[in-house]
Tab-separated table of C-alpha atoms and ligand atoms in Angstrom:
chain	number	residue	atom	x	y	z
A	1	MET	CA	11.853	6.780	-17.821
A	2	SER	CA	8.652	5.931	-19.334
A	3	ASP	CA	10.622	4.217	-22.021
A	4	TYR	CA	12.198	1.261	-20.094
A	5	THR	CA	10.386	-1.668	-18.337
A	6	ILE	CA	9.864	-1.407	-15.012
A	7	ASN	CA	13.145	-3.365	-14.291
A	8	THR	CA	15.411	-0.154	-15.294
A	9	LYS	CA	12.853	1.957	-13.736
A	10	CYS	CA	13.330	0.366	-9.985
A	11	VAL	CA	17.162	0.634	-10.448
A	12	GLN	CA	17.485	3.979	-12.030
A	13	GLY	CA	14.099	5.490	-11.466
A	14	GLY	CA	13.187	9.276	-10.139
A	15	TYR	CA	16.492	10.646	-9.805
A	16	THR	CA	19.210	11.357	-13.069
A	17	PRO	CA	22.298	13.153	-11.396
A	18	GLY	CA	24.026	15.959	-13.548
A	19	ASN	CA	27.388	16.623	-14.260
A	20	GLY	CA	29.193	16.180	-11.193
A	21	GLU	CA	26.612	15.708	-8.930
A	22	PRO	CA	26.171	12.357	-6.420
A	23	ARG	CA	25.651	9.283	-8.708
A	24	GLN	CA	23.195	7.690	-5.295
A	25	ILE	CA	20.134	9.813	-4.306
A	26	PRO	CA	21.897	12.495	-1.628
A	27	ILE	CA	20.377	12.486	1.817
A	28	VAL	CA	19.244	15.758	2.621
A	29	GLN	CA	19.621	15.797	6.156
A	30	SER	CA	18.226	19.052	6.828
A	31	THR	CA	15.170	20.528	8.404
A	32	THR	CA	15.036	24.068	6.675
A	33	PHE	CA	16.238	25.570	3.643
A	34	LYS	CA	17.541	29.033	2.585
A	35	TYR	CA	16.303	31.920	0.642
A	36	ASP	CA	17.694	34.963	-0.010
A	37	THR	CA	15.159	37.311	0.794
A	38	SER	CA	11.482	36.857	2.441
A	39	SER	CA	9.516	37.315	-1.083
A	40	ASP	CA	11.301	34.047	-2.589
A	41	MET	CA	10.413	32.478	0.277
A	42	GLY	CA	6.897	33.654	0.384
A	43	LYS	CA	5.589	32.310	-3.295
A	44	LEU	CA	6.586	28.853	-1.331
A	45	PHE	CA	4.161	28.976	0.925
A	46	ASP	CA	1.490	30.662	-1.605
A	47	LEU	CA	1.998	27.765	-3.711
A	48	GLU	CA	3.555	30.157	-6.259
A	49	ALA	CA	6.704	28.245	-6.900
A	50	SER	CA	7.608	24.720	-5.895
A	51	GLY	CA	10.635	24.236	-3.997
A	52	TYR	CA	11.649	23.599	-0.345
A	53	PHE	CA	11.458	25.321	2.969
A	54	TYR	CA	10.430	23.078	5.482
A	55	THR	CA	11.265	19.166	5.614
A	56	ARG	CA	7.696	18.529	7.237
A	57	LEU	CA	6.048	19.255	3.655
A	58	GLN	CA	8.840	18.419	1.177
A	59	ASN	CA	12.509	17.111	1.024
A	60	PRO	CA	14.691	16.233	-1.975
A	61	THR	CA	15.608	12.372	-0.783
A	62	ASN	CA	11.917	11.900	-0.454
A	63	ASP	CA	10.968	13.391	-3.564
A	64	TYR	CA	13.628	11.721	-6.004
A	65	VAL	CA	12.426	8.194	-4.143
A	66	ALA	CA	8.590	9.443	-4.347
A	67	ALA	CA	9.246	10.076	-8.094
A	68	LYS	CA	10.896	6.831	-8.784
A	69	ILE	CA	7.776	5.275	-6.777
A	70	ALA	CA	5.154	7.255	-8.987
A	71	GLU	CA	7.136	5.666	-12.537
A	72	LEU	CA	7.089	2.129	-11.358
A	73	GLU	CA	2.871	2.779	-10.557
A	74	GLY	CA	2.310	4.467	-13.687
A	75	GLY	CA	1.146	8.024	-12.083
A	76	THR	CA	1.452	11.272	-12.211
A	77	ALA	CA	2.740	12.416	-8.921
A	78	ALA	CA	3.550	10.598	-5.163
A	79	MET	CA	4.439	11.400	-1.814
A	80	LEU	CA	6.192	9.510	0.614
A	81	THR	CA	5.004	9.294	4.195
A	82	SER	CA	5.550	7.582	8.193
A	83	SER	CA	4.577	4.773	7.430
A	84	GLY	CA	1.800	2.879	5.007
A	85	GLN	CA	-0.866	3.698	8.023
A	86	ALA	CA	-0.413	7.180	7.338
A	87	ALA	CA	-0.704	6.666	3.580
A	88	ASN	CA	-3.662	5.180	3.848
A	89	PHE	CA	-5.263	7.433	6.201
A	90	PHE	CA	-3.689	10.734	4.109
A	91	ALA	CA	-4.733	9.097	0.810
A	92	MET	CA	-9.131	9.011	2.411
A	93	PHE	CA	-8.847	11.729	4.248
A	94	ASN	CA	-7.427	13.819	1.532
A	95	ILE	CA	-11.405	13.323	-0.010
A	96	CYS	CA	-13.094	12.476	3.015
A	97	GLU	CA	-14.418	14.747	6.163
A	98	ALA	CA	-17.087	14.565	8.581
A	99	GLY	CA	-20.190	13.426	7.329
A	100	ASP	CA	-18.829	11.645	4.657
A	101	HIS	CA	-18.850	7.384	3.423
A	102	ILE	CA	-16.559	4.847	2.270
A	103	VAL	CA	-17.260	1.726	0.576
A	104	SER	CA	-14.206	-0.876	1.623
A	105	SER	CA	-13.237	-4.541	0.825
A	106	ALA	CA	-13.591	-6.473	4.268
A	107	SER	CA	-10.671	-8.067	3.618
A	108	ILE	CA	-7.921	-5.698	4.160
A	109	TYR	CA	-4.906	-5.221	6.696
A	110	GLY	CA	-6.117	-5.291	10.720
A	111	GLY	CA	-4.343	-1.642	11.092
A	112	THR	CA	-5.948	-0.130	7.872
A	113	PHE	CA	-9.753	-1.893	9.251
A	114	ASN	CA	-9.248	-0.606	12.713
A	115	LEU	CA	-8.235	2.991	10.665
A	116	MET	CA	-11.394	2.990	9.447
A	117	ALA	CA	-13.869	1.122	11.678
A	118	VAL	CA	-12.768	2.869	14.688
A	119	THR	CA	-10.909	5.973	14.376
A	120	MET	CA	-12.077	7.375	11.016
A	121	SER	CA	-15.619	6.681	12.681
A	122	LYS	CA	-15.661	8.914	15.869
A	123	MET	CA	-14.130	11.423	13.395
A	124	GLY	CA	-17.384	11.558	11.381
A	125	ILE	CA	-16.341	9.361	8.484
A	126	GLU	CA	-18.490	6.037	8.249
A	127	THR	CA	-17.093	2.981	5.851
A	128	THR	CA	-19.259	0.106	4.849
A	129	PHE	CA	-17.260	-3.050	4.355
A	130	VAL	CA	-17.827	-5.611	1.462
A	131	SER	CA	-16.863	-8.530	0.564
A	132	PRO	CA	-14.431	-8.478	-2.161
A	133	ASP	CA	-16.099	-11.104	-3.463
A	134	CYS	CA	-19.457	-9.641	-3.326
A	135	THR	CA	-21.488	-9.191	-6.907
A	136	GLU	CA	-21.629	-6.108	-8.810
A	137	GLU	CA	-25.307	-5.841	-7.559
A	138	GLU	CA	-24.353	-5.831	-3.631
A	139	LEU	CA	-21.188	-3.530	-4.303
A	140	ASN	CA	-23.215	-1.032	-6.011
A	141	ALA	CA	-26.170	-1.122	-2.939
A	142	ALA	CA	-23.502	-0.348	-0.647
A	143	PHE	CA	-23.388	3.279	-1.959
A	144	ARG	CA	-25.276	5.907	-0.638
A	145	GLU	CA	-25.025	9.857	-1.617
A	146	ASN	CA	-22.348	10.886	0.512
A	147	THR	CA	-19.939	8.182	-0.557
A	148	LYS	CA	-16.924	9.831	-1.486
A	149	LEU	CA	-14.503	6.813	-2.193
A	150	VAL	CA	-13.756	2.933	-2.668
A	151	PHE	CA	-10.752	1.363	-1.235
A	152	GLY	CA	-9.456	-2.379	-1.401
A	153	GLU	CA	-6.272	-4.514	-1.322
A	154	THR	CA	-4.883	-5.869	-4.759
A	155	ILE	CA	-3.350	-9.183	-2.237
A	156	ALA	CA	-5.007	-8.695	1.285
A	157	ASN	CA	-2.838	-9.109	4.045
A	158	PRO	CA	-3.168	-11.669	5.616
A	159	ALA	CA	-6.170	-13.128	4.173
A	160	LEU	CA	-4.981	-13.141	0.814
A	161	THR	CA	-7.984	-12.863	-1.196
A	162	VAL	CA	-7.482	-11.178	-4.349
A	163	LEU	CA	-9.343	-7.928	-5.299
A	164	ASP	CA	-11.248	-7.820	-8.662
A	165	ILE	CA	-9.906	-4.088	-9.563
A	166	GLU	CA	-11.909	-3.402	-12.628
A	167	LYS	CA	-15.215	-4.497	-10.881
A	168	PHE	CA	-14.258	-2.292	-8.026
A	169	ALA	CA	-12.838	0.625	-10.470
A	170	LYS	CA	-16.534	0.274	-12.558
A	171	ALA	CA	-18.745	0.699	-9.376
A	172	ALA	CA	-16.475	3.641	-8.184
A	173	HIS	CA	-16.284	5.459	-11.413
A	174	ALA	CA	-20.321	4.587	-11.466
A	175	HIS	CA	-20.955	6.492	-8.598
A	176	ASN	CA	-18.622	9.241	-9.772
A	177	VAL	CA	-15.934	8.216	-7.038
A	178	PRO	CA	-11.964	7.072	-7.279
A	179	LEU	CA	-11.410	3.642	-6.532
A	180	ILE	CA	-7.749	3.716	-3.790
A	181	VAL	CA	-6.298	0.395	-3.988
A	182	ASP	CA	-3.430	-0.844	-1.260
A	183	ASN	CA	-1.078	-2.399	-3.731
A	184	THR	CA	1.357	-3.406	-0.859
A	185	PHE	CA	1.823	-7.069	-1.403
A	186	PRO	CA	2.860	-7.529	-5.224
A	187	THR	CA	4.241	-3.754	-5.253
A	188	PRO	CA	3.808	-2.644	-9.289
A	189	VAL	CA	6.606	-5.230	-10.058
A	190	ASN	CA	3.715	-7.930	-10.126
A	191	CYS	CA	0.757	-5.585	-10.821
A	192	ARG	CA	0.143	-1.953	-11.716
A	193	PRO	CA	-3.401	-1.087	-10.282
A	194	ILE	CA	-3.578	2.153	-12.367
A	195	GLU	CA	-3.790	-0.148	-15.634
A	196	TRP	CA	-6.894	-1.981	-14.377
A	197	GLY	CA	-8.963	0.916	-13.491
A	198	ALA	CA	-7.301	2.294	-9.758
A	199	ASP	CA	-6.890	6.129	-9.141
A	200	ILE	CA	-5.361	6.030	-6.218
A	201	VAL	CA	-2.409	3.314	-5.284
A	202	THR	CA	-1.049	3.356	-1.357
A	203	HIS	CA	2.180	1.548	-0.067
A	204	SER	CA	3.100	-0.078	2.837
A	205	THR	CA	7.192	0.751	1.803
A	206	THR	CA	7.723	-1.158	4.881
A	207	LYS	CA	6.997	-4.401	3.244
A	208	TYR	CA	8.318	-5.536	-0.004
A	209	MET	CA	9.691	-2.297	-1.436
A	210	ASP	CA	12.071	-1.809	1.544
A	211	GLY	CA	12.242	-5.392	1.714
A	212	HIS	CA	14.656	-5.865	4.358
A	213	GLY	CA	12.901	-5.285	7.205
A	214	THR	CA	14.916	-1.756	7.772
A	215	ALA	CA	12.676	0.852	7.571
A	216	VAL	CA	8.814	1.745	8.255
A	217	GLY	CA	7.128	4.038	5.510
A	218	GLY	CA	4.026	4.507	3.133
A	219	ALA	CA	3.501	5.982	-0.170
A	220	ILE	CA	0.960	7.257	-2.114
A	221	VAL	CA	0.542	8.003	-6.050
A	222	ASP	CA	-1.669	9.401	-7.705
A	223	SER	CA	-2.886	8.343	-11.423
A	224	GLY	CA	-3.831	11.521	-12.260
A	225	LYS	CA	-7.314	10.318	-13.864
A	226	PHE	CA	-9.737	11.370	-11.806
A	227	ASP	CA	-11.457	14.420	-12.817
A	228	TRP	CA	-12.400	15.925	-9.256
A	229	MET	CA	-13.999	19.156	-11.346
A	230	ALA	CA	-16.335	16.837	-12.986
A	231	ASN	CA	-17.804	15.823	-9.832
A	232	ALA	CA	-16.682	19.355	-7.989
A	233	GLU	CA	-19.604	19.035	-5.670
A	234	LYS	CA	-18.555	16.127	-4.591
A	235	PHE	CA	-15.089	16.871	-3.630
A	236	PRO	CA	-15.052	20.608	-2.452
A	237	GLY	CA	-11.684	20.423	-0.516
A	238	LEU	CA	-9.969	19.837	-4.200
A	239	THR	CA	-12.203	22.148	-6.022
A	240	THR	CA	-13.745	25.204	-3.685
A	241	PRO	CA	-10.909	28.016	-2.407
A	242	ASP	CA	-8.244	26.406	0.346
A	243	GLU	CA	-8.269	29.894	1.886
A	244	SER	CA	-5.121	28.576	4.887
A	245	TYR	CA	-3.447	29.288	0.970
A	246	HIS	CA	-5.279	32.452	-0.172
A	247	GLY	CA	-7.959	30.690	-2.018
A	248	ILE	CA	-6.366	28.460	-4.647
A	249	VAL	CA	-8.441	25.996	-5.968
A	250	TYR	CA	-6.094	22.691	-6.250
A	251	ALA	CA	-8.211	21.288	-8.844
A	252	GLU	CA	-8.049	24.060	-11.052
A	253	LYS	CA	-4.275	25.351	-10.681
A	254	PHE	CA	-2.364	22.042	-10.614
A	255	GLY	CA	-4.956	19.680	-12.426
A	256	LYS	CA	-5.956	16.211	-12.820
A	257	GLU	CA	-2.342	15.135	-13.019
A	258	GLY	CA	-1.083	17.136	-9.618
A	259	ALA	CA	-3.999	18.346	-7.583
A	260	PHE	CA	-4.252	15.201	-4.972
A	261	ILE	CA	-0.777	15.118	-4.298
A	262	THR	CA	-0.395	18.926	-4.153
A	263	LYS	CA	-3.210	19.144	-1.538
A	264	CYS	CA	-2.233	16.411	0.234
A	265	THR	CA	1.558	17.779	0.567
A	266	SER	CA	0.355	21.356	1.328
A	267	GLN	CA	-2.609	20.724	3.563
A	268	LEU	CA	-2.474	17.267	5.446
A	269	MET	CA	1.184	17.206	5.882
A	270	ARG	CA	1.375	20.546	7.240
A	271	ASP	CA	-0.997	19.505	9.492
A	272	LEU	CA	-0.485	15.987	10.751
A	273	GLY	CA	3.295	15.852	10.094
A	274	SER	CA	3.780	12.151	9.323
A	275	ILE	CA	7.100	12.547	6.796
A	276	GLN	CA	8.854	10.029	6.125
A	277	SER	CA	12.583	11.069	7.368
A	278	PRO	CA	14.749	11.508	4.244
A	279	GLN	CA	17.564	9.034	5.883
A	280	ASN	CA	14.388	6.343	5.509
A	281	ALA	CA	13.283	7.389	2.097
A	282	PHE	CA	17.719	6.629	1.827
A	283	TYR	CA	17.200	2.873	2.693
A	284	LEU	CA	13.776	2.302	0.712
A	285	ASN	CA	15.488	3.612	-2.396
A	286	LEU	CA	17.618	0.507	-1.953
A	287	GLY	CA	15.336	-1.808	-1.682
A	288	LEU	CA	13.831	-0.628	-4.417
A	289	GLU	CA	16.798	-0.407	-6.794
A	290	SER	CA	16.221	-4.669	-6.377
A	291	LEU	CA	12.502	-4.976	-5.887
A	292	HIS	CA	12.310	-6.294	-9.661
A	293	VAL	CA	15.155	-9.332	-8.694
A	294	ARG	CA	13.724	-10.205	-5.525
A	295	MET	CA	9.643	-10.264	-6.169
A	296	PRO	CA	10.064	-13.395	-8.394
A	297	ARG	CA	12.068	-15.049	-5.526
A	298	HIS	CA	9.669	-14.543	-3.080
A	299	VAL	CA	6.821	-15.602	-5.394
A	300	GLU	CA	9.280	-19.249	-6.241
A	301	ASN	CA	9.909	-19.302	-2.859
A	302	GLY	CA	5.892	-18.763	-1.949
A	303	LEU	CA	4.721	-20.918	-4.307
A	304	ALA	CA	7.013	-23.785	-3.000
A	305	VAL	CA	6.088	-23.859	0.195
A	306	ALA	CA	2.328	-23.218	-0.533
A	307	ARG	CA	2.816	-26.586	-3.104
A	308	PHE	CA	4.382	-28.292	0.195
A	309	LEU	CA	2.115	-27.055	2.934
A	310	GLU	CA	-0.997	-28.311	0.228
A	311	LYS	CA	0.080	-32.308	0.340
A	312	HIS	CA	0.830	-32.119	4.455
A	313	PRO	CA	-1.468	-33.874	6.269
A	314	LYS	CA	-1.814	-31.671	9.185
A	315	VAL	CA	-2.624	-28.574	6.835
A	316	VAL	CA	-6.033	-28.121	6.717
A	317	LYS	CA	-6.016	-25.137	4.210
A	318	VAL	CA	-3.490	-23.430	2.148
A	319	ASN	CA	-3.988	-20.001	1.063
A	320	TYR	CA	-1.788	-19.099	-2.115
A	321	PRO	CA	-3.535	-17.542	-5.017
A	322	GLY	CA	-0.815	-19.133	-7.244
A	323	LEU	CA	-2.050	-22.085	-6.162
A	324	GLU	CA	-4.235	-23.913	-8.722
A	325	SER	CA	-6.621	-25.195	-5.820
A	326	ASP	CA	-7.151	-21.291	-4.570
A	327	PRO	CA	-10.545	-19.749	-5.401
A	328	TYR	CA	-8.442	-16.982	-6.360
A	329	TYR	CA	-6.312	-18.818	-9.122
A	330	GLU	CA	-7.949	-17.363	-12.405
A	331	ILE	CA	-8.280	-13.634	-10.961
A	332	ALA	CA	-4.870	-13.219	-9.678
A	333	LYS	CA	-3.528	-15.069	-12.762
A	334	LYS	CA	-5.536	-12.257	-14.775
A	335	TYR	CA	-3.864	-8.959	-12.952
A	336	MET	CA	-0.628	-10.463	-11.530
A	337	PRO	CA	0.795	-13.397	-14.409
A	338	ASN	CA	3.945	-13.123	-13.072
A	339	GLY	CA	2.475	-14.129	-9.602
A	340	GLY	CA	1.568	-11.886	-5.930
A	341	CYS	CA	4.029	-12.729	-3.420
A	342	GLY	CA	5.596	-14.851	-1.221
A	343	VAL	CA	3.071	-14.578	1.423
A	344	VAL	CA	1.281	-17.910	2.062
A	345	SER	CA	-1.565	-18.765	5.124
A	346	PHE	CA	-2.727	-21.903	5.914
A	347	GLU	CA	-5.085	-23.227	8.614
A	348	LEU	CA	-3.619	-26.060	11.214
A	349	GLU	CA	-5.286	-29.087	12.558
A	350	GLY	CA	-5.788	-27.719	16.190
A	351	GLY	CA	-6.694	-24.468	15.566
A	352	ARG	CA	-4.798	-21.438	17.654
A	353	LYS	CA	-3.011	-24.013	20.189
A	354	ALA	CA	-1.389	-25.620	17.197
A	355	ALA	CA	-0.164	-22.850	15.350
A	356	GLU	CA	1.480	-21.592	18.854
A	357	GLU	CA	3.156	-25.111	18.858
A	358	PHE	CA	4.484	-25.548	15.422
A	359	MET	CA	5.342	-21.951	15.657
A	360	GLY	CA	7.760	-22.403	18.480
A	361	LYS	CA	9.103	-25.219	16.738
A	362	LEU	CA	10.414	-23.299	13.483
A	363	LYS	CA	14.313	-22.412	12.924
A	364	LEU	CA	14.481	-20.291	9.948
A	365	ALA	CA	11.403	-18.679	10.297
A	366	ALA	CA	11.071	-16.202	13.066
A	367	ILE	CA	7.812	-15.206	14.960
A	368	GLU	CA	7.580	-11.653	14.107
A	369	THR	CA	4.812	-9.011	13.419
A	370	HIS	CA	6.006	-8.291	9.518
A	371	VAL	CA	5.662	-9.681	6.684
A	372	ALA	CA	7.622	-9.272	3.353
A	373	ASP	CA	11.012	-9.342	4.347
A	374	ALA	CA	14.438	-10.682	3.084
A	375	ARG	CA	14.172	-13.028	6.099
A	376	THR	CA	11.077	-15.347	6.223
A	377	CYS	CA	8.561	-14.900	9.100
A	378	CYS	CA	5.860	-16.114	10.525
A	379	LEU	CA	2.790	-15.089	12.330
A	380	ASN	CA	-1.216	-16.322	14.153
A	381	PRO	CA	-3.201	-12.920	13.449
A	382	ALA	CA	-5.749	-14.113	15.814
A	383	THR	CA	-3.246	-13.427	18.743
A	384	SER	CA	-1.696	-10.630	17.388
A	385	THR	CA	-2.304	-8.277	14.452
A	386	HIS	CA	-5.891	-9.308	14.560
A	387	ARG	CA	-6.677	-9.397	18.116
A	388	GLN	CA	-8.819	-6.719	18.696
A	389	MET	CA	-11.240	-8.296	16.275
A	390	THR	CA	-14.219	-10.743	17.355
A	391	ASP	CA	-14.759	-14.249	16.077
A	392	GLU	CA	-17.191	-12.950	13.739
A	393	GLN	CA	-14.934	-10.396	12.309
A	394	LEU	CA	-12.274	-13.044	12.379
A	395	GLU	CA	-14.345	-15.297	10.213
A	396	ALA	CA	-15.487	-12.061	7.838
A	397	ALA	CA	-12.435	-11.281	7.070
A	398	GLY	CA	-11.308	-15.171	5.918
A	399	ILE	CA	-9.081	-15.686	9.007
A	400	PRO	CA	-9.785	-18.505	11.068
A	401	ALA	CA	-7.838	-18.416	14.709
A	402	GLY	CA	-5.939	-21.247	13.671
A	403	LEU	CA	-4.302	-19.223	10.805
A	404	VAL	CA	-0.852	-18.935	10.211
A	405	ARG	CA	0.677	-16.483	8.009
A	406	ILE	CA	3.925	-17.163	6.709
A	407	SER	CA	6.017	-14.323	4.442
A	408	CYS	CA	8.592	-16.889	2.401
A	409	GLY	CA	12.005	-14.841	2.544
A	410	LEU	CA	14.736	-15.195	-0.378
A	411	GLU	CA	16.522	-18.647	1.431
A	412	ASP	CA	16.641	-21.521	-0.682
A	413	LYS	CA	13.379	-22.937	-0.930
A	414	ASN	CA	14.080	-26.435	0.270
A	415	ASP	CA	16.126	-24.557	3.217
A	416	LEU	CA	12.416	-23.603	3.918
A	417	ILE	CA	10.550	-25.961	3.478
A	418	ALA	CA	13.006	-28.461	5.826
A	419	ASP	CA	12.261	-26.425	8.602
A	420	LEU	CA	8.315	-26.470	8.081
A	421	GLU	CA	8.443	-30.243	7.770
A	422	GLN	CA	10.365	-30.827	11.331
A	423	ALA	CA	7.846	-28.271	13.078
A	424	LEU	CA	4.825	-30.327	11.405
B	501	LIG	C1	1.792	-3.392	6.686
B	501	LIG	C2	0.462	-2.905	5.992
B	501	LIG	C3	0.137	-1.661	6.275
B	501	LIG	C4	0.526	-0.437	7.864
B	501	LIG	O1	1.823	-0.226	7.152
B	501	LIG	P1	2.928	0.458	7.967
B	501	LIG	O2	3.974	0.444	7.473
B	501	LIG	O3	2.755	-0.850	8.991
B	501	LIG	O4	2.099	0.988	8.884
B	501	LIG	C5	-1.040	-1.391	5.499
B	501	LIG	N1	-1.416	-2.200	4.112
B	501	LIG	C6	-1.230	-3.454	4.479
B	501	LIG	C7	-1.585	-4.263	3.133
B	501	LIG	C8	0.377	-3.994	4.896
B	501	LIG	O5	0.198	-4.887	4.644
């Protein structure tokens, strides 16, 4: 598939049926797989042969869909997880352990912020949060001896800041650690972080990739570019023997291209078990087949709504990287020349109360803890997704209390604008 454009990969990537085989990706609704001899199966347990034995580790349906996502992002290997949360946790925990340290953009999804600031911190992994707009000096100053990775979101949910991927990649690589980028909002149709230096890309496939509010899921893609062996002492999990698999060394046995995803599957998925169901992977693939058709419409609607809101007297501020007045306009143009996504956020005069009143009057845009759906939806982060954050943390993450996030769906933009107008 590598010779085709991303549009064709969305439709046909990952799965090429043989003679007489199903045209659509089959749902392999089986927990387990049958073998003729114990020694055949033993080779799979030893990672001596590749194949399927138990769906908690791998399933053909998931692998077809993961292979498509790897092609879309330009990676060498990928895996699906049960959610975007699991994808980000697995991607980080595949590299880090107790006593390690992470440098992360502070402008990230609330769930990921909690994962690092609360749960991973309890596990002994500390995170230093930096502004996505920090200088190179400030970014470099956040690193420690035990820093193992850098994390950021291409377009942050919900602050809509844009990550300078090259700046973050440069700092990560200067400290011999990989950059993980959560590329959920633009999707590979609008941005491919690996082309700008990211080493690992994660997704909440729940959002645009699924695109229809159907199935919660996640994905991890490895660029295959990070040289674990060159920094062996930093990444013992990948570069020293794994006794639970008879002493194999992932980076030696599977190389740069395969080590990360193989370890993540055979260790973390085995032990933590956050697999995506094959049924959900099938739904995800239906979404992927039209991703390249849907994303331009989401962008068109997002831009039209942002332009309308910007001119409205009751709106204090609009965040949308596609607006010329947005501080991220230039950087967004660099990384996402065809636009980013359909999510717009804006601050209403009158704070929390005005936001609640306004949202109650909307007819097309439903109040939901969701984004990136075919149907327009909206949310006030301060009273929902981000309610665990203090006012200072909210301010630092660029999410004032009166902020409304609207995810523009695939409806007619004029109908959406009319709905906003009557509610305002
Ligand atoms: C939603 C989201 C997540 C979490 O994904 P789930 O599928 O809800 O677990 C992670 N990162 C970003 C950017 C998101 O928007």
